[in-house]
Amino acid sequence: MKSLPFVGQFLGRLCWNPYVTADGESQRLLLQCVGCLYSAEPKNAVERRANDWIRNLLCHLTSEEEGSVVHALEKHSGSIPQQYYSETLKKMVALLTEEVSKNRITKSSERCSCDDIHAVSVACVPLVTHPDAAPLIGALLKRPGSCSCSHLSEEFIEAVSAAWLRRKLVVEDDALMALWCHSLSSLERAVLSLLESVLSDQGSVLQTLEKAVTESLLPKASALHCHIFLIVNDVFRNALRAIEENLAVRALIKVFTGCFLKSRTAQKPQENLPLRAFFPHAPQNLLTPLLTAPSEVPKQAWLKHLHWIVKLFQEILCERNEREEEVKEESPRRRRAVFEAWFLLVQCGHWVDAAAELLVSVGSEESEPLLFLLTFYHHPTNRGHQSAQQTIVAREAWSHLRILFPTHTAPPEQLSPVNELLSSTLSTNLILHLLLNFAIFSQASISSVTEVIQKVLSEAGMRRRAVWMLSSMQHRLNREDSLDARVHPRLRTLQDSIGPAHAAGCT
């Protein structure tokens, strides 16, 4: 164009020549050449007029009006316009995909190739949801920048991110992960979308939740890219700080962590970063015991393993209490250390479930560390309550449940203490957690268990919490392959007795 300025006019005239445009290869070359003349960001009036002229040429090449290329093609060759459009798009996508992948957009040393990639990304904005354009969209996302500038337009990133959230984007997994590496806002929107879907459909069983988490690709991306895992967890931290007692949020965090660990295990050992890189804020001595799944530990060793976990948590809390006594107030650093320890416990909530299951069969002395862990899990801070008071409530509830469930009938005087504890807003989730584990794992008959559950869980909000907890228990037991012949029908009967009509929400 610099040495032969009339080339643009020559191309324009060729676009109106039906003998040239009727040939598929000639038409492909024309579309390519005319597209290269377009300025993504015109700098003056001349370039703006040139863009208008180029748009008119492109409309002429693809319109169905009489005298246009499509009209001539249909008249002389019998091709259908829709077929013409589809074939033209496929050819252009194939050509541009090859050039983007091979970094052959421009050979000029005077201009950064990112400018050309930027122009292509702008042109692709209307096409991000078109299946035929998927190869080009993926190639643009996966192409690394050759300089420090951003080679993809913001409009393109926004369009791709929005299309993915609406499930209208069809690209390879690594292309989507590349999008999240390109754009922090796209990654955050993907995490928030998953979180909002859980909060708005909280009656879903955890098998459905695990499917949603897996299909989000966030666990796989997190296993491959440590910084993605850290950002996802930052979003979860903020959600947990705002609604720390919400069962759905805790379940999402637990399921996401489990899917992440599963994806990480599937990688080659040499590709894995050490776990401490993914959990830099958590107490490092807690990583090994908590990130080891219960299924990896013999059941007869669960109690010993849990005592190890509890001892580590007690050391962290004792250190905090000693510092508080010295300075007469809790330092932000110690408060954060306790929160990070609790956050890791939420991520590895399967050990809390294992502790609740063991509390059905252990004696008084062995119950103390397990009740401590359960209390800390449900009440990690002193926000509106005292940890010592919560421990007393948990021990009292455990004692009442031990008396209640071996019996074949449930007289009112035995149900009253449990009802009173549940009616207190102080420890509802903690007491309900214990109650449902006794209902599932105790030796009481299923008829008496069902009677107790129906009498105690009379309030709709309580039933919704119970539905979520029972689903969580079923999810854990299924993953551990430990749902024996006795437990399975008991759990199913309890789920049916509470009623599917109450599964639409969660508190």
XYZ file of N, CA and C in Angstrom, residues 254-387:
402
model
N -15.849 -27.132 50.391
C -15.367 -28.506 50.618
C -15.329 -29.289 49.305
N -16.387 -29.198 48.508
C -16.450 -29.941 47.251
C -15.398 -29.417 46.270
N -15.244 -28.096 46.189
C -14.232 -27.532 45.290
C -12.840 -28.038 45.664
N -12.511 -28.033 46.962
C -11.186 -28.492 47.391
C -10.983 -29.961 47.053
N -12.036 -30.773 47.244
C -11.930 -32.186 46.892
C -11.703 -32.395 45.407
N -12.411 -31.650 44.571
C -12.229 -31.750 43.114
C -10.841 -31.257 42.704
N -10.368 -30.205 43.357
C -9.023 -29.699 43.078
C -7.965 -30.755 43.394
N -8.064 -31.389 44.570
C -7.085 -32.408 44.950
C -7.133 -33.604 44.001
N -8.343 -33.938 43.538
C -8.484 -35.034 42.578
C -7.807 -34.674 41.250
N -8.007 -33.445 40.772
C -7.362 -33.000 39.533
C -5.855 -32.958 39.683
N -5.408 -32.527 40.847
C -3.960 -32.451 41.084
C -3.332 -33.835 41.115
N -4.039 -34.798 41.685
C -3.521 -36.166 41.736
C -3.383 -36.758 40.341
N -4.266 -36.347 39.426
C -4.240 -36.880 38.059
C -3.052 -36.369 37.255
N -2.365 -35.338 37.732
C -1.215 -34.799 37.010
C 0.020 -35.668 37.228
N 0.983 -35.500 36.355
C 2.254 -36.185 36.534
C 2.983 -35.587 37.731
N 3.634 -36.411 38.545
C 4.295 -35.894 39.762
C 5.250 -34.743 39.494
N 5.975 -34.793 38.373
C 6.949 -33.739 38.085
C 6.283 -32.408 37.741
N 4.973 -32.453 37.417
C 4.255 -31.224 37.076
C 3.648 -30.548 38.301
N 3.653 -31.231 39.437
C 2.976 -30.724 40.630
C 3.875 -29.797 41.444
N 3.337 -28.662 41.833
C 3.987 -27.817 42.821
C 3.719 -28.407 44.202
N 4.550 -28.117 45.187
C 4.262 -28.611 46.544
C 2.971 -28.001 47.075
N 2.291 -28.725 47.939
C 0.998 -28.264 48.459
C 1.116 -26.936 49.197
N 2.248 -26.702 49.831
C 2.391 -25.452 50.581
C 2.307 -24.224 49.668
N 2.576 -24.405 48.355
C 2.441 -23.290 47.419
C 0.979 -22.923 47.207
N 0.078 -23.904 47.331
C -1.345 -23.655 47.148
C -2.013 -23.178 48.443
N -1.388 -23.453 49.582
C -1.963 -23.065 50.877
C -0.932 -22.258 51.664
N -0.508 -21.105 51.136
C 0.578 -20.361 51.780
C 0.192 -19.729 53.112
N -1.102 -19.477 53.327
C -1.527 -18.793 54.549
C -1.911 -19.749 55.667
N -2.161 -21.013 55.350
C -2.588 -21.988 56.352
C -1.392 -22.439 57.185
N -1.617 -22.781 58.453
C -0.531 -23.360 59.260
C 0.017 -24.613 58.569
N 1.298 -24.623 58.303
C 1.876 -25.691 57.493
C 1.795 -27.061 58.153
N 1.802 -27.099 59.496
C 1.735 -28.403 60.170
C 0.351 -29.034 60.094
N -0.664 -28.262 59.629
C -2.010 -28.813 59.476
C -2.253 -29.413 58.097
N -1.389 -29.108 57.134
C -1.647 -29.522 55.757
C -1.702 -31.035 55.608
N -0.705 -31.727 56.132
C -0.660 -33.185 55.949
C -1.844 -33.894 56.592
N -2.157 -33.636 57.874
C -3.288 -34.367 58.469
C -4.641 -34.022 57.869
N -4.864 -32.757 57.485
C -6.182 -32.369 56.986
C -6.362 -32.716 55.510
N -5.308 -32.602 54.704
C -5.444 -32.887 53.276
C -5.385 -34.379 52.963
N -5.130 -35.189 53.972
C -5.245 -36.638 53.819
C -6.712 -37.022 53.989
N -7.315 -37.608 52.980
C -8.743 -37.945 53.025
C -8.997 -39.097 53.992
N -10.166 -39.137 54.640
C -10.490 -40.261 55.529
C -10.391 -41.608 54.829
N -10.699 -41.644 53.530
C -10.615 -42.903 52.788
C -9.184 -43.421 52.680
N -8.198 -42.548 52.928
C -6.797 -42.946 52.862
C -6.275 -43.428 54.213
N -7.117 -43.358 55.232
C -6.740 -43.773 56.582
C -7.659 -44.917 57.007
N -7.132 -46.017 57.532
C -8.009 -47.096 58.020
C -8.981 -46.566 59.074
N -10.220 -47.035 59.044
C -11.235 -46.479 59.932
C -10.872 -46.647 61.401
N -10.185 -47.734 61.725
C -9.786 -47.952 63.116
C -8.730 -46.944 63.573
N -8.114 -46.238 62.611
C -7.108 -45.225 62.959
C -7.672 -43.809 62.905
N -8.968 -43.662 62.592
C -9.565 -42.327 62.499
C -9.418 -41.548 63.810
N -9.711 -42.226 64.933
C -9.703 -41.532 66.225
C -8.315 -40.978 66.527
N -7.297 -41.775 66.284
C -5.924 -41.318 66.517
C -5.581 -40.154 65.584
N -5.996 -40.256 64.319
C -5.732 -39.187 63.355
C -6.440 -37.892 63.778
N -7.674 -38.014 64.244
C -8.420 -36.832 64.690
C -7.813 -36.225 65.946
N -7.295 -37.048 66.835
C -6.618 -36.521 68.036
C -5.405 -35.694 67.625
N -4.705 -36.139 66.592
C -3.556 -35.393 66.063
C -4.010 -34.034 65.538
N -5.099 -34.022 64.773
C -5.626 -32.765 64.225
C -6.052 -31.827 65.344
N -6.778 -32.362 66.326
C -7.278 -31.536 67.437
C -6.126 -30.943 68.231
N -5.106 -31.722 68.464
C -3.947 -31.227 69.222
C -3.317 -30.023 68.529
N -3.201 -30.104 67.208
C -2.620 -28.980 66.461
C -3.490 -27.738 66.555
N -4.807 -27.904 66.458
C -5.713 -26.764 66.585
C -5.658 -26.169 67.989
N -5.595 -27.005 68.997
C -5.535 -26.504 70.376
C -4.265 -25.709 70.616
N -3.165 -26.124 70.001
C -1.915 -25.370 70.138
C -2.048 -23.983 69.526
N -2.708 -23.910 68.371
C -2.907 -22.612 67.714
C -3.774 -21.706 68.576
N -4.865 -22.243 69.136
C -5.779 -21.440 69.956
C -5.146 -21.065 71.287
N -4.354 -21.963 71.875
C -3.682 -21.648 73.141
C -2.686 -20.518 72.959
N -1.969 -20.555 71.843
C -1.021 -19.482 71.552
C -1.746 -18.153 71.406
N -2.927 -18.174 70.756
C -3.705 -16.949 70.614
C -4.155 -16.440 71.975
N -4.634 -17.338 72.840
C -5.127 -16.925 74.154
C -4.011 -16.363 75.016
N -2.812 -16.956 74.917
C -1.682 -16.440 75.687
C -1.303 -15.035 75.237
N -1.312 -14.816 73.935
C -1.003 -13.478 73.412
C -2.061 -12.470 73.860
N -3.329 -12.894 73.883
C -4.400 -11.983 74.291
C -4.227 -11.560 75.748
N -3.808 -12.516 76.581
C -3.612 -12.187 77.992
C -2.453 -11.217 78.185
N -1.444 -11.331 77.321
C -0.280 -10.447 77.439
C -0.618 -9.022 77.019
N -1.304 -8.873 75.894
C -1.574 -7.537 75.352
C -3.003 -7.063 75.631
N -3.801 -7.904 76.289
C -5.188 -7.575 76.654
C -6.116 -7.399 75.460
N -5.678 -7.779 74.271
C -6.541 -7.747 73.089
C -5.949 -8.663 72.019
N -6.802 -9.082 71.108
C -6.382 -10.009 70.064
C -5.757 -9.234 68.905
N -4.537 -9.593 68.538
C -3.857 -8.901 67.443
C -4.431 -9.360 66.106
N -4.425 -8.481 65.102
C -4.917 -8.879 63.763
C -4.162 -10.070 63.201
N -2.874 -10.151 63.494
C -2.075 -11.263 62.969
C -2.553 -12.594 63.535
N -2.785 -12.649 64.872
C -3.242 -13.893 65.483
C -4.661 -14.214 65.037
N -5.486 -13.179 64.885
C -6.863 -13.409 64.419
C -6.857 -14.014 63.011
N -5.956 -13.529 62.175
C -5.878 -14.081 60.828
C -5.358 -15.512 60.850
N -4.400 -15.802 61.742
C -3.866 -17.165 61.830
C -4.954 -18.160 62.209
N -5.814 -17.779 63.154
C -6.918 -18.656 63.563
C -7.912 -18.819 62.416
N -8.207 -17.712 61.729
C -9.151 -17.801 60.610
C -8.616 -18.722 59.523
N -7.322 -18.613 59.201
C -6.753 -19.450 58.146
C -6.766 -20.923 58.541
N -6.549 -21.202 59.834
C -6.628 -22.590 60.296
C -8.055 -23.110 60.146
N -9.029 -22.276 60.503
C -10.438 -22.684 60.368
C -10.835 -22.820 58.898
N -10.353 -21.917 58.058
C -10.669 -21.992 56.632
C -10.166 -23.299 56.032
N -8.980 -23.730 56.442
C -8.460 -25.013 55.975
C -9.335 -26.160 56.473
N -9.864 -26.046 57.693
C -10.767 -27.080 58.223
C -12.055 -27.142 57.413
N -12.572 -25.974 56.991
C -13.766 -25.952 56.137
C -13.457 -26.606 54.790
N -12.283 -26.313 54.240
C -11.888 -26.924 52.972
C -11.807 -28.450 53.097
N -11.402 -28.909 54.242
C -11.246 -30.357 54.496
C -12.323 -30.832 55.469
N -13.560 -30.419 55.233
C -14.661 -30.713 56.166
C -14.975 -32.179 56.328
N -14.392 -33.043 55.486
C -14.660 -34.479 55.631
C -14.192 -35.007 56.988
N -13.154 -34.387 57.578
C -12.692 -34.846 58.891
C -13.648 -34.411 59.992
N -14.336 -33.312 59.807
C -15.378 -32.922 60.767
C -16.528 -33.922 60.712
N -16.912 -34.332 59.494
C -17.959 -35.338 59.351
C -17.534 -36.663 59.988
N -16.262 -37.019 59.823
C -15.765 -38.256 60.429
C -15.821 -38.169 61.957
N -15.501 -36.996 62.511
C -15.581 -36.806 63.962
C -17.018 -36.938 64.452
N -17.969 -36.355 63.718
C -19.389 -36.446 64.105
C -19.868 -37.892 64.049
N -19.382 -38.657 63.077
C -19.766 -40.075 62.990
C -19.211 -40.862 64.176
N -17.959 -40.613 64.560
C -17.354 -41.338 65.678
C -18.011 -40.996 67.004
N -18.565 -39.795 67.134
C -19.208 -39.396 68.397
C -20.423 -40.258 68.722
N -20.950 -40.976 67.761
C -22.093 -41.860 68.012
C -21.674 -43.065 68.844
N -20.404 -43.485 68.727
C -19.986 -44.744 69.353
C -18.913 -44.613 70.423
N -18.251 -43.458 70.560
C -17.157 -43.344 71.530
C -17.678 -43.051 72.926
N -16.793 -43.236 73.923
C -17.137 -42.941 75.303
C -16.888 -41.492 75.661
N -17.135 -41.171 76.923
C -17.046 -39.773 77.381
C -15.647 -39.211 77.231
N -14.638 -39.981 77.625
C -13.272 -39.466 77.578
C -12.827 -39.213 76.139
N -13.153 -40.145 75.242
C -12.744 -39.994 73.844
C -13.546 -38.927 73.114
N -14.690 -38.549 73.680
C -15.553 -37.582 72.997
C -15.039 -36.147 73.089
N -14.239 -35.833 74.113
C -13.838 -34.449 74.361
C -13.130 -33.815 73.163
N -12.078 -34.430 72.631
C -11.409 -33.790 71.469
C -12.312 -33.709 70.240
N -13.197 -34.698 70.060
C -14.087 -34.682 68.902
C -15.118 -33.559 69.029
N -15.650 -33.369 70.251
C -16.596 -32.272 70.476
C -15.914 -30.923 70.312
N -14.642 -30.854 70.724
C -13.882 -29.607 70.532
C -13.791 -29.262 69.045
N -13.452 -30.263 68.219
C -13.304 -30.011 66.780
C -14.635 -29.610 66.157
N -15.701 -30.291 66.553
C -17.026 -29.974 66.016
C -17.444 -28.562 66.411
N -17.160 -28.190 67.666
C -17.523 -26.853 68.152
C -16.724 -25.777 67.423
N -15.425 -26.005 67.255
C -14.595 -25.022 66.563
C -15.028 -24.874 65.109
N -15.412 -25.970 64.470
C -15.858 -25.916 63.079
C -17.101 -25.049 62.926
N -18.067 -25.221 63.815
C -19.326 -24.471 63.698
C -19.236 -23.079 64.314
N -18.313 -22.867 65.258
C -18.195 -21.559 65.923
C -16.716 -21.194 66.076
N -16.078 -20.763 65.004
C -14.630 -20.503 65.058
C -14.262 -19.200 65.748
N -15.191 -18.256 65.828
C -14.881 -16.945 66.417
C -15.736 -16.710 67.646
N -15.486 -15.607 68.292
C -16.297 -15.218 69.451
C -17.317 -14.160 69.068
N -17.773 -14.189 67.823
C -18.737 -13.205 67.338
C -20.125 -13.527 67.897
N -20.486 -12.893 69.009
C -21.824 -13.093 69.576
C -21.937 -14.317 70.452
N -20.847 -15.041 70.688
C -20.919 -16.211 71.553
C -19.521 -16.519 72.082
N -19.444 -17.306 73.112
C -18.180 -17.683 73.718
C -17.906 -19.154 73.435
N -16.653 -19.475 73.110
C -16.310 -20.841 72.742
C -16.537 -21.807 73.898
